[in-house]
Amino acid sequence: MYQALYRKWRPKTFDEVVGQEHITRTLKKQVETGRLSHAYLFVGTRGTGKTTCARILAKAVNCENPQNGNPCGKCASCRAIDEGTALDIVEMDAASNSKVEDVRSLREEVIYSPASLRKRVYIIDEVHMLSNSAFNALLKIMEEPPEHLMFILATTELNKVPATILSRCQKHSFKRIETSLISDQLMKIASAEGFMLQSDAATLLGRLSEGGMRDAISLLDQCSSAGTITTDTVYDVLGLAGNREIVSALKCIKEGKTQKAIEDFNRLWSNGKDPAAFLTDLTALIRDVLLLKIAPGVSESILSSSCNVSELREFADSMEKAELIKDAGLLEKSLGIMKTDKNPKTEAELCLISLCEDVGTVKKTESVPLSCDVKHEIKQEKRLTVTDAPENSEVLSNGKADIVFTDETRKEVKEEEQRDLEDPWEQIKAIFMPGLKQSARSIFDNSRFVPEIKGNSLVLNVTDDFLYGQLNRTEITDAISSAASRVLGREISASVTKDGASNSSVHNIKELSRFPEVKFI
Ligand SMILES: [Zn+2]
């Protein structure tokens, strides 16, 4: 008969338990020194080793020849417990035995000495499911426990266990097992079982199991019929093939391939994929990429999408933080609209178009200096038409030909620059804004500034103190200067003014005139 992998690989000693050393160390010590408690409470999410440790503890306290606190696994007691024939080890699942009668009968039973073992151990799984009266009956036993009795309670929901029970138990908290520990264990099992398991696939299985070893081993079991277990095998076997589609959608967004994104989405939709679920999966993927971008050393266990980590890292390396944040915002907005929208498919398509086209505009801005150079040259050609150099003019060299500026042409050029500025300003913004902090970005998003060009300087005039304080910062003016220099094709120095005052000290001196004792001469 086929034995499920997770049963076959269930730890038989404390030393074999993975990722809960803080608990197994203490329990081993207690077995060694004989300083045992009458009642233990094991708390933790599913599959983290609570029941396994309860069984090992039950064996260890009854073992005839314990090894450093571990059960020997060979003596008659150990064998009887392993085979499930030991009458003194009673496992109850409170989820199915929550009736008070069961605990009452337990009360009658507990007074008798163990039949064959040293200690009678009651393991009550999902103890929070007991009814109040069952809890009260249990409490009565725990108040005056006979020497031969031990309770090991396990729960996934600590807050549902009455304080009166809690106070009588020694509590141990089981952690979610780290992804790397789970994948190492899966590699070990695979090699012992003769499976070809790729390490990427082991990591993916580890992440999918969310810190539970039992689930991870069960997932490996499901994939084990494949010749070589790759991440694709995992996606296929576990019905997660859609993840590849999500990864492909993000590739389209990154590369601005709108048509492919829409076609792919329509194919998924025809196969029954819910548009909101599609966008939610995409959001989870972008969140993960963003996390890896912001904190490259982040633990893989906090990643939420079920995508391959190396693919996530590739995205993180090739995508801009600002772009990812913007994409996440667009997705969130569309998901909000979908809640009330009668045509979620259209909304998903519109969202995909904005996501893909968005990249297009970022790419366009990268070529902005080139198009501006062209504009600039057109202007220069115009200037070159002034061939005579009248009085009150200056002659500049652009390296190709002498350009003659007259007052008239200067004025003309200035007006022309002013007219063009509204458009270049959008281009300048597109370059410097992604590098700004969110708070500064939102000022530019929400306020309409029309900067003024004075010679080689670009001046942003604001009307209130708050905006002035927010924008008159070196990191912002430097970013604007460098973006404007790129867009306008010459060295530009940006500054911020408030109500026409060029700097804050001038403003402060002006304010002094409000006091009668201050007189400006
Ligand atoms: Zn033993």
Coordinates of C-alpha atoms and ligand atoms in Angstrom, one line a residue:
M1 CA 0.0 0.0 0.0
Y2 CA 1.3 3.5 -0.9
Q3 CA 2.1 5.5 2.2
A4 CA 1.7 9.2 1.9
L5 CA 5.1 11.0 1.8
Y6 CA 4.3 13.2 4.7
R7 CA 3.5 10.2 6.9
K8 CA 6.6 8.4 5.8
W9 CA 8.7 11.4 6.5
R10 CA 7.1 12.5 9.7
P11 CA 9.8 13.1 12.3
K12 CA 10.2 10.4 14.9
T13 CA 12.6 12.3 17.2
F14 CA 12.9 15.9 18.3
D15 CA 16.2 16.1 16.3
E16 CA 14.4 15.4 13.1
V17 CA 11.9 18.2 13.6
V18 CA 12.8 21.1 11.2
G19 CA 12.7 24.8 12.1
Q20 CA 11.4 24.6 15.7
E21 CA 14.6 24.2 17.6
H22 CA 13.5 26.7 20.2
I23 CA 10.8 24.2 21.3
T24 CA 12.5 20.9 20.7
R25 CA 15.6 22.0 22.7
T26 CA 13.4 22.8 25.7
L27 CA 11.4 19.7 25.5
K28 CA 14.5 17.5 25.2
K29 CA 15.9 19.1 28.3
Q30 CA 12.7 18.5 30.2
V31 CA 12.6 14.8 29.2
E32 CA 16.3 14.5 30.2
T33 CA 15.9 16.1 33.6
G34 CA 12.4 14.7 34.3
R35 CA 11.1 18.2 34.9
L36 CA 7.9 17.7 32.9
S37 CA 4.7 19.7 33.1
H38 CA 1.3 18.0 33.4
A39 CA -0.1 20.1 30.6
Y40 CA 1.4 21.6 27.4
L41 CA -0.2 23.9 24.9
F42 CA 1.2 23.9 21.4
V43 CA 0.2 27.0 19.4
G44 CA 0.9 27.5 15.7
T45 CA -0.4 27.5 12.1
R46 CA -1.2 24.3 10.4
G47 CA 1.5 21.9 9.5
T48 CA 4.2 23.5 11.6
G49 CA 4.8 20.3 13.7
K50 CA 2.5 20.6 16.7
T51 CA 0.9 17.1 16.5
T52 CA 4.2 15.6 15.5
C53 CA 6.0 17.1 18.5
A54 CA 3.1 16.0 20.8
R55 CA 3.6 12.4 19.6
I56 CA 7.3 12.6 20.0
L57 CA 6.9 14.0 23.5
A58 CA 4.4 11.3 24.4
K59 CA 6.9 8.7 23.2
A60 CA 9.9 10.3 24.9
V61 CA 8.2 10.4 28.4
N62 CA 7.4 6.7 28.0
C63 CA 10.6 5.6 26.4
E64 CA 12.6 2.9 28.3
N65 CA 15.9 4.2 26.9
P66 CA 15.6 7.9 25.8
Q67 CA 18.6 9.3 23.9
N68 CA 19.4 12.9 25.0
G69 CA 15.7 13.6 25.4
N70 CA 14.7 11.9 22.2
P71 CA 12.7 8.7 22.2
C72 CA 14.8 5.7 21.2
G73 CA 12.3 4.3 18.7
K74 CA 13.3 0.7 19.5
C75 CA 11.9 -0.1 22.9
A76 CA 8.5 -1.8 23.4
S77 CA 6.8 1.5 24.4
C78 CA 8.2 3.4 21.4
R79 CA 7.2 0.6 19.0
A80 CA 3.7 0.4 20.5
I81 CA 3.2 4.1 20.1
D82 CA 4.6 4.2 16.6
E83 CA 2.3 1.3 15.6
G84 CA -0.7 3.1 17.2
T85 CA -1.4 0.1 19.5
A86 CA -0.6 1.8 22.8
L87 CA -3.9 2.3 24.7
D88 CA -2.4 4.9 27.0
I89 CA -1.8 7.4 24.3
V90 CA -5.1 9.0 23.4
E91 CA -5.4 11.3 20.5
M92 CA -8.6 13.4 20.2
D93 CA -9.6 15.9 17.6
A94 CA -11.7 18.5 19.4
A95 CA -13.1 19.5 16.0
S96 CA -15.0 16.2 15.9
N97 CA -15.2 15.5 19.7
S98 CA -16.3 18.8 21.1
K99 CA -19.3 17.4 23.0
V100 CA -19.2 17.6 26.7
E101 CA -19.9 13.9 27.1
D102 CA -16.6 13.0 25.5
V103 CA -14.7 15.1 28.1
R104 CA -16.9 13.6 30.9
S105 CA -16.0 10.1 29.9
L106 CA -12.5 11.3 29.7
R107 CA -12.9 12.4 33.4
E108 CA -13.9 8.9 34.4
E109 CA -11.1 7.4 32.5
V110 CA -8.2 9.5 33.7
I111 CA -8.3 8.3 37.3
Y112 CA -7.1 4.8 36.3
S113 CA -3.4 4.1 36.1
P114 CA -1.9 3.6 32.6
A115 CA -2.5 0.1 31.2
S116 CA 1.1 -0.5 30.0
L117 CA 3.0 2.7 29.9
R118 CA 4.5 5.0 32.5
K119 CA 2.3 7.9 31.6
R120 CA -1.1 8.2 30.0
V121 CA -1.0 11.1 27.5
Y122 CA -4.0 12.9 26.0
I123 CA -3.3 14.8 22.9
I124 CA -6.2 17.1 22.1
D125 CA -5.9 18.7 18.6
E126 CA -7.7 21.9 17.7
V127 CA -8.5 22.3 21.4
H128 CA -10.1 25.7 20.8
M129 CA -13.1 23.9 19.2
L130 CA -14.2 22.4 22.6
S131 CA -17.5 23.8 23.9
N132 CA -17.6 25.8 27.1
S133 CA -18.9 23.0 29.2
A134 CA -16.3 20.6 27.7
F135 CA -13.6 23.2 28.7
N136 CA -15.0 23.3 32.2
A137 CA -14.8 19.5 32.5
L138 CA -11.3 19.6 31.2
L139 CA -10.4 22.3 33.7
K140 CA -11.6 20.1 36.6
I141 CA -9.1 17.4 35.6
M142 CA -6.3 19.8 35.0
E143 CA -6.8 21.4 38.4
E144 CA -5.7 18.2 40.2
P145 CA -4.0 16.1 37.7
P146 CA -3.0 12.5 38.8
E147 CA 0.8 11.9 38.7
H148 CA 0.5 9.5 35.7
L149 CA -1.4 12.0 33.5
M150 CA -0.2 14.4 30.8
F151 CA -2.2 16.7 28.5
I152 CA -0.8 18.0 25.3
L153 CA -3.2 20.5 23.8
A154 CA -2.7 21.9 20.3
T155 CA -4.4 24.9 18.7
T156 CA -4.2 27.2 15.7
E157 CA -6.3 29.8 17.4
L158 CA -4.9 30.8 20.8
N159 CA -7.4 33.6 21.4
K160 CA -10.2 31.0 21.5
V161 CA -8.6 29.1 24.4
P162 CA -10.0 30.1 27.8
A163 CA -7.6 31.9 30.1
T164 CA -8.3 29.4 32.8
I165 CA -6.9 26.6 30.6
L166 CA -4.0 28.7 29.4
S167 CA -2.8 29.5 32.9
R168 CA -2.5 25.8 33.6
C169 CA -0.4 24.9 30.5
Q170 CA 3.2 25.4 29.6
K171 CA 2.8 27.2 26.3
H172 CA 5.0 26.7 23.2
S173 CA 4.6 28.7 20.0
F174 CA 5.4 27.0 16.7
K175 CA 6.8 29.3 14.0
R176 CA 6.1 29.2 10.3
I177 CA 9.0 27.3 9.0
E178 CA 11.4 29.3 6.8
T179 CA 11.1 28.6 3.1
S180 CA 14.8 27.7 2.8
L181 CA 14.5 25.1 5.5
I182 CA 11.4 23.6 3.8
S183 CA 13.1 23.5 0.4
D184 CA 16.2 21.9 1.9
Q185 CA 14.1 19.3 3.5
L186 CA 12.2 18.7 0.2
M187 CA 15.5 18.3 -1.6
K188 CA 16.6 15.8 1.0
I189 CA 13.3 13.8 0.7
A190 CA 13.5 13.9 -3.1
S191 CA 17.0 12.6 -3.2
A192 CA 16.1 9.8 -0.8
E193 CA 13.0 8.9 -2.8
G194 CA 14.8 9.1 -6.2
F195 CA 12.8 12.1 -7.5
M196 CA 14.6 14.7 -9.8
L197 CA 13.6 17.9 -8.0
Q198 CA 15.1 21.2 -9.3
S199 CA 16.0 23.7 -6.6
D200 CA 13.8 26.4 -8.1
A201 CA 10.9 24.1 -7.9
A202 CA 11.7 23.2 -4.3
T203 CA 11.8 26.9 -3.4
L204 CA 8.5 27.4 -5.1
L205 CA 6.9 24.4 -3.2
G206 CA 8.3 25.8 0.0
R207 CA 6.7 29.2 -0.6
L208 CA 3.4 27.8 -1.7
S209 CA 3.2 25.8 1.6
E210 CA 3.4 29.1 3.6
G211 CA 5.6 27.8 6.4
G212 CA 3.9 24.4 6.8
M213 CA 6.2 21.4 6.3
R214 CA 3.3 18.9 6.1
D215 CA 1.7 20.9 3.2
A216 CA 5.1 21.2 1.5
I217 CA 5.7 17.4 1.6
S218 CA 2.1 16.8 0.4
L219 CA 2.7 19.1 -2.6
L220 CA 5.9 17.3 -3.4
D221 CA 4.0 14.1 -3.3
Q222 CA 1.5 15.4 -5.8
C223 CA 4.3 16.4 -8.2
S224 CA 6.3 13.2 -7.8
S225 CA 4.9 11.4 -10.8
A226 CA 6.7 13.8 -13.1
G227 CA 10.1 12.7 -14.5
T228 CA 11.9 15.9 -13.4
I229 CA 10.1 18.3 -11.1
T230 CA 10.5 21.8 -12.5
T231 CA 8.7 25.0 -11.6
D232 CA 6.5 24.4 -14.6
T233 CA 5.6 20.9 -13.2
V234 CA 4.6 22.6 -10.0
Y235 CA 2.4 25.1 -11.8
D236 CA 0.8 22.4 -13.9
V237 CA 0.2 19.8 -11.2
L238 CA -1.1 22.3 -8.7
G239 CA -3.4 24.0 -11.3
L240 CA -1.3 27.2 -11.1
A241 CA -0.5 27.4 -14.8
G242 CA -2.1 30.9 -14.8
N243 CA 0.9 32.2 -13.0
R244 CA 3.0 31.9 -16.1
E245 CA 0.3 34.0 -17.9
I246 CA 0.6 36.6 -15.1
V247 CA 4.4 36.7 -15.5
S248 CA 3.9 37.0 -19.3
A249 CA 1.5 39.9 -18.8
L250 CA 4.0 41.8 -16.7
K251 CA 6.6 41.2 -19.4
C252 CA 4.2 42.8 -21.9
I253 CA 3.7 45.7 -19.6
K254 CA 7.5 46.1 -19.2
E255 CA 8.1 46.0 -22.9
G256 CA 5.0 48.0 -23.9
K257 CA 3.5 45.2 -25.9
T258 CA -0.2 46.2 -25.6
Q259 CA -1.5 44.0 -28.4
K260 CA 0.0 40.8 -27.0
A261 CA -1.2 41.7 -23.5
I262 CA -4.8 42.1 -24.7
E263 CA -4.7 38.9 -26.8
D264 CA -3.3 36.9 -23.9
F265 CA -5.8 38.3 -21.5
N266 CA -8.7 37.5 -23.9
R267 CA -7.5 33.9 -24.2
L268 CA -7.4 33.6 -20.4
W269 CA -10.9 35.2 -20.2
S270 CA -12.2 32.7 -22.7
N271 CA -10.8 29.9 -20.6
G272 CA -12.8 31.2 -17.7
K273 CA -10.3 33.5 -15.9
D274 CA -12.1 36.1 -13.8
P275 CA -10.9 39.6 -14.8
A276 CA -10.7 40.8 -11.2
A277 CA -8.7 37.7 -10.2
F278 CA -6.4 38.4 -13.1
L279 CA -5.7 41.9 -11.9
T280 CA -5.3 40.8 -8.3
D281 CA -2.7 38.2 -9.3
L282 CA -0.9 40.9 -11.3
T283 CA -1.0 43.2 -8.3
A284 CA 0.5 40.4 -6.1
L285 CA 3.3 39.9 -8.6
I286 CA 4.1 43.6 -8.8
R287 CA 4.1 43.9 -5.0
D288 CA 6.7 41.1 -4.9
V289 CA 8.8 42.7 -7.6
L290 CA 8.6 46.0 -5.7
L291 CA 9.6 44.3 -2.4
L292 CA 12.6 42.7 -4.1
K293 CA 13.5 46.1 -5.6
I294 CA 13.3 48.0 -2.4
A295 CA 14.8 45.3 -0.2
P296 CA 16.8 42.8 -2.3
G297 CA 17.7 40.8 0.7
V298 CA 14.1 40.3 1.8
S299 CA 13.1 36.8 3.0
E300 CA 11.5 34.8 0.2
S301 CA 8.8 33.7 2.6
I302 CA 7.2 37.1 2.6
L303 CA 6.6 37.0 -1.1
S304 CA 2.9 36.5 -1.9
S305 CA 2.7 35.6 -5.5
S306 CA 3.4 32.0 -6.5
C307 CA 6.0 33.0 -9.1
N308 CA 9.5 31.8 -9.5
V309 CA 11.9 33.9 -7.4
S310 CA 14.6 34.2 -10.1
E311 CA 11.9 35.6 -12.5
L312 CA 10.8 38.0 -9.8
R313 CA 14.4 39.2 -9.4
E314 CA 14.8 39.7 -13.1
F315 CA 11.8 42.0 -13.1
A316 CA 13.2 43.8 -10.1
D317 CA 16.5 44.3 -11.8
S318 CA 15.0 45.6 -15.1
M319 CA 12.0 47.7 -13.9
E320 CA 12.0 51.1 -12.2
K321 CA 10.6 51.6 -8.7
A322 CA 8.5 54.6 -9.8
E323 CA 7.1 52.6 -12.7
L324 CA 6.1 49.7 -10.4
I325 CA 4.5 52.0 -7.9
K326 CA 2.5 53.7 -10.7
D327 CA 1.5 50.3 -12.1
A328 CA 0.3 49.1 -8.7
G329 CA -1.7 52.3 -8.3
L330 CA -3.4 51.8 -11.7
L331 CA -4.3 48.2 -10.8
E332 CA -5.7 49.2 -7.5
K333 CA -7.8 51.9 -9.1
S334 CA -9.2 49.4 -11.7
L335 CA -9.9 46.8 -9.1
G336 CA -11.9 49.5 -7.2
I337 CA -13.9 50.4 -10.3
M338 CA -14.6 46.7 -11.0
K339 CA -16.4 46.3 -7.7
T340 CA -19.3 48.3 -9.1
D341 CA -18.7 48.0 -12.8
K342 CA -21.0 45.8 -14.9
N343 CA -18.3 45.1 -17.5
P344 CA -15.1 44.0 -15.6
K345 CA -13.6 42.6 -18.8
T346 CA -13.5 46.0 -20.4
E347 CA -12.1 47.6 -17.3
A348 CA -9.4 44.9 -17.2
E349 CA -8.5 45.7 -20.8
L350 CA -8.4 49.4 -20.2
C351 CA -6.2 48.8 -17.3
L352 CA -3.8 46.6 -19.3
I353 CA -3.7 49.3 -22.0
S354 CA -2.8 52.0 -19.5
L355 CA -0.2 49.8 -18.0
C356 CA 1.4 49.0 -21.3
E357 CA 1.1 52.4 -22.9
D358 CA 2.4 54.0 -19.7
V359 CA 5.8 52.3 -20.4
G360 CA 5.5 53.8 -23.9
T361 CA 5.5 57.3 -22.5
V362 CA 8.4 56.7 -20.2
K363 CA 10.3 55.4 -23.2
K364 CA 9.3 58.5 -25.2
T365 CA 10.7 60.8 -22.5
E366 CA 14.0 59.0 -22.8
S367 CA 14.2 60.2 -26.4
V368 CA 13.1 63.7 -25.5
P369 CA 16.5 65.4 -25.6
L370 CA 16.9 64.2 -29.1
S371 CA 13.6 65.8 -30.3
C372 CA 14.4 69.0 -28.4
D373 CA 17.8 69.1 -30.0
V374 CA 16.0 69.1 -33.4
K375 CA 13.8 72.0 -32.2
H376 CA 16.8 73.8 -30.9
E377 CA 18.6 73.5 -34.2
I378 CA 15.5 74.9 -36.0
K379 CA 15.7 77.9 -33.7
Q380 CA 19.4 78.2 -34.4
E381 CA 18.9 78.2 -38.1
K382 CA 16.5 81.1 -37.7
R383 CA 19.1 83.0 -35.7
L384 CA 21.6 82.3 -38.4
T385 CA 19.5 84.3 -40.9
V386 CA 20.6 87.4 -39.1
T387 CA 23.8 87.9 -41.0
D388 CA 24.8 91.5 -40.1
A389 CA 25.9 92.2 -36.7
P390 CA 24.4 95.6 -35.7
E391 CA 25.2 97.5 -32.6
N392 CA 24.1 96.2 -29.2
S393 CA 24.4 92.6 -30.3
E394 CA 26.5 89.7 -29.2
V395 CA 28.2 87.0 -31.2
L396 CA 28.1 83.5 -29.8
S397 CA 29.8 80.4 -31.2
N398 CA 28.0 77.1 -31.2
G399 CA 30.9 75.3 -32.5
K400 CA 29.5 75.0 -36.0
A401 CA 28.8 78.6 -37.0
D402 CA 28.7 82.0 -35.5
I403 CA 25.2 82.9 -34.2
V404 CA 24.4 86.5 -34.1
F405 CA 21.9 87.7 -31.4
T406 CA 20.2 91.0 -31.7
D407 CA 17.9 92.4 -29.0
E408 CA 15.1 91.7 -31.4
T409 CA 16.0 88.1 -32.1
R410 CA 16.6 87.5 -28.4
K411 CA 13.1 88.7 -27.6
E412 CA 11.8 86.6 -30.4
V413 CA 13.6 83.5 -29.1
K414 CA 12.5 84.2 -25.6
E415 CA 8.8 84.4 -26.6
E416 CA 9.2 81.3 -28.7
E417 CA 10.8 79.5 -25.7
Q418 CA 8.0 80.6 -23.5
R419 CA 5.4 79.3 -25.9
D420 CA 7.2 76.0 -26.2
L421 CA 7.7 75.7 -22.5
E422 CA 4.4 74.2 -21.6
D423 CA 5.1 71.2 -23.7
P424 CA 8.7 70.8 -22.6
W425 CA 7.7 71.2 -19.0
E426 CA 5.6 68.1 -19.3
Q427 CA 8.7 66.4 -20.7
I428 CA 10.9 67.8 -17.9
K429 CA 8.4 66.6 -15.3
A430 CA 8.4 63.1 -16.9
I431 CA 12.1 62.9 -16.3
F432 CA 12.5 64.2 -12.8
M433 CA 9.3 63.2 -11.1
P434 CA 9.8 59.4 -10.9
G435 CA 12.9 60.1 -8.9
L436 CA 11.1 62.2 -6.3
K437 CA 9.6 61.1 -3.0
Q438 CA 5.9 60.4 -3.1
S439 CA 5.0 63.6 -1.1
A440 CA 6.9 65.9 -3.6
R441 CA 5.5 64.0 -6.6
S442 CA 2.0 64.5 -5.4
I443 CA 2.6 68.3 -5.3
F444 CA 3.5 68.3 -8.9
D445 CA 0.6 66.0 -9.7
N446 CA -1.9 68.2 -7.9
S447 CA -0.7 71.7 -8.7
R448 CA -0.4 73.5 -12.0
F449 CA 2.9 75.2 -12.2
V450 CA 4.0 77.1 -15.3
P451 CA 7.7 77.7 -14.8
E452 CA 9.3 80.8 -16.3
I453 CA 12.6 80.8 -18.1
K454 CA 15.0 83.6 -17.4
G455 CA 18.1 83.2 -19.5
N456 CA 19.7 79.9 -18.3
S457 CA 17.5 79.7 -15.3
L458 CA 14.1 78.0 -14.8
V459 CA 12.0 79.6 -12.1
L460 CA 9.1 77.9 -10.4
N461 CA 7.0 80.5 -8.6
V462 CA 4.7 79.3 -5.9
T463 CA 2.0 81.1 -3.9
D464 CA 2.1 79.6 -0.5
D465 CA 4.6 79.0 2.3
F466 CA 3.9 75.3 2.5
L467 CA 4.6 74.6 -1.2
Y468 CA 7.6 76.8 -1.1
G469 CA 9.0 74.9 1.9
Q470 CA 8.3 71.6 0.2
L471 CA 9.8 72.5 -3.2
N472 CA 12.7 74.8 -2.3
R473 CA 15.1 71.8 -1.6
T474 CA 18.4 71.1 -3.3
E475 CA 17.4 67.6 -4.3
I476 CA 14.3 68.9 -6.1
T477 CA 15.9 71.9 -7.8
D478 CA 18.9 69.7 -8.8
A479 CA 16.6 67.1 -10.3
I480 CA 14.6 69.8 -12.2
S481 CA 17.9 71.5 -13.4
S482 CA 19.3 68.3 -14.8
A483 CA 16.0 67.3 -16.4
A484 CA 15.5 70.7 -17.9
S485 CA 19.1 70.8 -19.2
R486 CA 18.4 67.5 -21.0
V487 CA 15.1 68.6 -22.5
L488 CA 16.2 72.1 -23.5
G489 CA 19.6 71.0 -24.7
R490 CA 21.6 73.5 -22.6
E491 CA 22.7 74.1 -19.1
I492 CA 19.7 75.2 -17.0
S493 CA 19.6 76.1 -13.4
A494 CA 16.3 75.7 -11.6
S495 CA 15.1 77.7 -8.6
V496 CA 11.9 78.1 -6.6
T497 CA 10.5 81.5 -5.6
K498 CA 7.5 82.5 -3.6
D499 CA 5.5 85.5 -4.7
G500 CA 8.3 86.7 -7.0
A501 CA 10.8 86.8 -4.2
S502 CA 13.9 84.9 -5.3
N503 CA 14.9 83.6 -1.9
S504 CA 13.5 83.3 1.6
S505 CA 15.8 85.8 3.2
V506 CA 14.4 88.6 1.0
H507 CA 11.0 87.6 2.0
N508 CA 11.8 87.6 5.7
I509 CA 13.3 91.1 5.5
K510 CA 10.2 92.4 3.8
E511 CA 8.1 91.0 6.6
L512 CA 10.1 93.0 9.1
S513 CA 8.6 96.2 7.7
R514 CA 5.3 95.3 9.3
F515 CA 6.8 96.3 12.6
P516 CA 6.6 100.0 13.3
E517 CA 10.1 100.2 14.8
V518 CA 11.7 98.8 11.6
K519 CA 12.4 101.4 9.0
F520 CA 14.0 100.7 5.7
I521 CA 16.0 103.6 4.4
Ligands
ZN1 ZN 12.1 4.0 23.4

